[in-house]
Amino acid sequence: MEHEEAAHEGPLAQFTIKRLIDLPDIFGIDADFTNSALFMLISVVAITWFLMAATRGGNLVPGRLQSLAEASYGLIASALRDNVGPEGKKYFPFIFSLFMFILFANFIGLIPVPGSFTVTSHIIVTFALAFFIFIAVTIIGLWRHKLHFFSLFLPAGVPIYLAPLLVPIEIIGYLTRPISLSVRLAANMLAGHTMLEVFAGFIIALGIFGFAPFIFVVAIYGLEVIVAFLQAYVFAVLTCLYLSDAINLHKH
Amino acid sequence: MTDDEPSQPPDKPPRDLGDFGDRLRRAQGEREQSQGPASGVNSRGMGMAFRMATELVAALLVGGGIGWFLDRWLETRPWLLLVFLALGMAAGTLNAFREAKRMEGSGDG
């Protein structure tokens, strides 16, 4: 608790986890309702509201909200079609939920209100998502191709005497996926929000000359909006690619 | 509105809807052309660089981690760590190379 007090000031204070509601531990696991959980809940509620409101009309010529929903649907549907092929269609609900959750968590974290929190800036959140994808994709691959799945680790046309060197490299490359996937998203969010807060601190400190960092913060904020979208999209596309590897092996 | 004025029949599209399709197609063609490598270079390039960097670092970490645990388990410190760091480096380069090839092919950042 005193740790939270100590980190009250400074650009990293925005990332502290605060307990909001004390709940009993579940099997010895701390299950308190934190601000992170609150913002996940807000994201999910916002997504549900957005999609319900957007599709309620069901107009042939979409309004603003409906065309936003259709654009996000089309984005993920085409990413899945281009990367996985027709086989990928049944994984659409998962990829779309993933994309929307990350997108909304990123955007909601950018809203500058006191106590604002970016769920995806914590590596444990993104790693949980990435690790789940990793396990799921491996199981899908094993289930579809049985032992043939392991041919993923030996590129076709490689001379057999290179296999002892290449197979470990490919396996390490495969194991790297959840790490790079989660680090990329969390580090982007962490860096962007820290930079925003650092330069926002300069505005007050510089007094009359504060307009210079202020302009900079506005520009960075615009960049962060792009990054928030781009990272959610990249996460979804890479998930599609991993899925494609598991489904199509290298025949692509 | 008087009767002799040619009001639009409800079952036929208005006249300018026909060339609307042409205009739309032309606009889409223009947009595709303008979406070459020149547009949005800054944020896209930064994103690309960042992805390469994470790929390299993550593979190095995974390789090092595997080596470190194997070393502790087999008590061969520090040899497996060195071997797996090298393998991790190779894996990171391979991943980054594949990603670069893919980005070049599809063009999306």
XYZ file of C-alpha atoms in Angstrom, chain A residues 22-222:
201
model
C -11.733 -6.057 -1.818
C -12.919 -9.514 -2.722
C -12.078 -12.800 -0.985
C -9.188 -14.735 -2.503
C -10.103 -17.569 -4.839
C -7.888 -20.613 -4.126
C -5.214 -18.339 -2.755
C -5.250 -16.092 -5.816
C -5.704 -12.389 -5.198
C -8.967 -11.618 -6.972
C -9.611 -8.044 -5.851
C -11.436 -5.771 -8.227
C -8.813 -3.286 -9.404
C -8.813 -0.271 -11.687
C -7.428 -2.576 -14.381
C -10.446 -4.844 -14.020
C -12.711 -1.793 -14.033
C -11.292 -0.552 -17.315
C -11.545 -4.015 -18.866
C -15.177 -4.027 -17.830
C -15.683 -0.541 -19.270
C -14.124 -1.691 -22.554
C -16.393 -4.719 -22.777
C -19.493 -2.693 -21.923
C -18.512 -0.016 -24.451
C -17.959 -2.597 -27.191
C -21.284 -4.234 -26.441
C -23.068 -0.895 -26.459
C -21.316 0.199 -29.646
C -22.132 -2.935 -31.602
C -25.706 -3.161 -30.294
C -26.402 0.478 -31.075
C -24.737 0.235 -34.460
C -26.620 -2.821 -35.618
C -30.006 -1.949 -34.114
C -31.139 -0.030 -37.184
C -29.848 -2.531 -39.706
C -30.242 0.050 -42.465
C -29.318 -0.729 -46.033
C -27.534 2.599 -46.243
C -25.603 2.716 -42.979
C -25.482 5.715 -40.687
C -22.314 6.911 -39.004
C -22.318 4.377 -36.172
C -23.354 1.496 -38.379
C -20.676 2.218 -40.976
C -18.049 2.296 -38.211
C -19.172 -1.130 -37.054
C -19.258 -2.412 -40.630
C -15.793 -1.007 -41.315
C -14.313 -2.769 -38.290
C -16.075 -5.982 -39.284
C -14.779 -5.673 -42.835
C -11.259 -4.923 -41.667
C -10.978 -8.108 -39.637
C -12.920 -10.210 -42.123
C -10.583 -9.224 -44.960
C -7.475 -9.697 -42.788
C -8.690 -13.192 -41.973
C -9.576 -13.943 -45.591
C -6.259 -12.666 -46.960
C -4.084 -14.389 -44.388
C -5.848 -17.619 -43.529
C -8.214 -18.216 -46.435
C -11.736 -19.628 -46.304
C -10.755 -22.011 -43.493
C -10.309 -19.052 -41.193
C -13.932 -18.009 -41.245
C -14.925 -19.948 -38.159
C -12.267 -18.162 -36.103
C -13.707 -14.766 -37.006
C -15.629 -14.270 -33.735
C -12.476 -14.795 -31.705
C -10.252 -12.519 -33.799
C -12.930 -9.837 -33.939
C -13.464 -9.907 -30.159
C -9.721 -9.735 -29.656
C -9.365 -6.774 -31.996
C -12.283 -4.870 -30.517
C -11.124 -5.477 -26.948
C -7.620 -4.215 -27.622
C -8.877 -1.311 -29.715
C -11.336 -0.154 -27.082
C -8.877 -0.673 -24.231
C -6.334 1.441 -26.114
C -8.804 4.188 -26.987
C -10.413 4.315 -23.548
C -6.954 4.573 -22.013
C -6.333 7.649 -24.137
C -9.301 9.564 -22.750
C -7.634 12.122 -20.470
C -9.709 11.928 -17.303
C -8.278 11.553 -13.767
C -7.791 7.898 -12.921
C -7.643 6.905 -16.567
C -5.912 3.593 -17.043
C -4.712 1.718 -20.109
C -5.300 -1.986 -19.633
C -3.041 -2.922 -22.533
C -0.034 -1.052 -21.122
C 0.496 -3.888 -18.644
C 2.513 -6.702 -20.101
C 0.714 -9.308 -18.043
C -2.578 -8.460 -19.769
C -1.150 -8.582 -23.273
C 0.918 -11.647 -22.424
C -2.168 -13.453 -21.160
C -3.863 -12.729 -24.499
C -0.791 -13.694 -26.535
C -0.132 -16.842 -24.526
C -3.709 -17.972 -24.939
C -3.410 -17.428 -28.695
C -0.118 -19.326 -28.740
C -1.582 -22.335 -26.929
C -4.785 -22.279 -28.964
C -2.941 -22.049 -32.287
C -0.617 -24.892 -31.325
C -3.569 -27.085 -30.339
C -5.417 -26.231 -33.568
C -2.327 -27.120 -35.581
C -1.737 -30.391 -33.757
C -5.376 -31.332 -33.986
C -5.615 -30.644 -37.723
C -2.285 -32.076 -38.853
C -1.430 -34.472 -36.020
C 2.323 -35.109 -36.031
C 2.684 -33.570 -39.465
C 2.356 -30.217 -37.675
C 6.004 -30.459 -36.664
C 7.047 -30.053 -40.289
C 6.481 -26.373 -39.499
C 9.884 -26.442 -37.839
C 11.728 -27.751 -40.890
C 11.284 -25.556 -43.957
C 10.797 -27.526 -47.156
C 13.817 -28.000 -49.401
C 16.377 -27.734 -46.624
C 19.228 -30.254 -46.806
C 18.919 -32.762 -43.987
C 22.375 -32.092 -42.535
C 21.252 -28.534 -41.724
C 18.276 -29.800 -39.711
C 20.106 -29.988 -36.335
C 20.872 -26.287 -36.674
C 17.635 -25.076 -38.260
C 15.137 -26.954 -36.131
C 16.244 -25.316 -32.842
C 16.233 -21.924 -34.549
C 12.718 -22.469 -35.860
C 11.528 -23.712 -32.476
C 12.966 -20.661 -30.735
C 11.367 -18.504 -33.417
C 8.056 -20.199 -32.707
C 8.375 -19.805 -28.941
C 9.193 -16.133 -29.438
C 5.737 -15.388 -30.826
C 3.824 -14.813 -27.592
C 6.676 -12.681 -26.240
C 7.044 -10.425 -29.259
C 3.282 -10.173 -29.683
C 2.720 -9.071 -26.097
C 5.829 -6.909 -25.735
C 5.016 -5.001 -28.911
C 1.558 -3.963 -27.758
C 2.422 -3.274 -24.118
C 5.627 -1.381 -24.924
C 3.864 0.788 -27.488
C 1.182 1.739 -25.002
C 3.625 2.200 -22.143
C 6.005 4.357 -24.188
C 3.260 6.520 -25.663
C 1.526 7.225 -22.380
C 4.782 7.884 -20.549
C 5.885 10.304 -23.258
C 2.549 12.119 -23.131
C 2.771 12.505 -19.373
C 6.409 13.635 -19.403
C 5.752 16.356 -21.939
C 2.520 17.328 -20.225
C 4.614 17.888 -17.090
C 6.812 20.315 -19.010
C 3.825 22.522 -19.851
C 3.418 23.670 -16.251
C 7.130 23.679 -15.490
C 8.009 26.005 -18.361
C 5.396 28.604 -17.478
C 4.881 31.023 -20.366
C 6.966 28.895 -22.714
C 4.723 25.966 -22.000
C 2.976 26.411 -25.329
C 5.836 24.603 -27.097
C 5.431 21.297 -25.231
C 1.684 21.834 -25.372
C 1.762 21.795 -29.185
C 4.028 18.787 -29.018
C 1.617 16.960 -26.703
C -1.240 17.619 -29.116
C 0.839 16.174 -31.969
C 1.903 13.148 -29.899
C -1.691 12.623 -28.892
C -2.684 12.415 -32.538
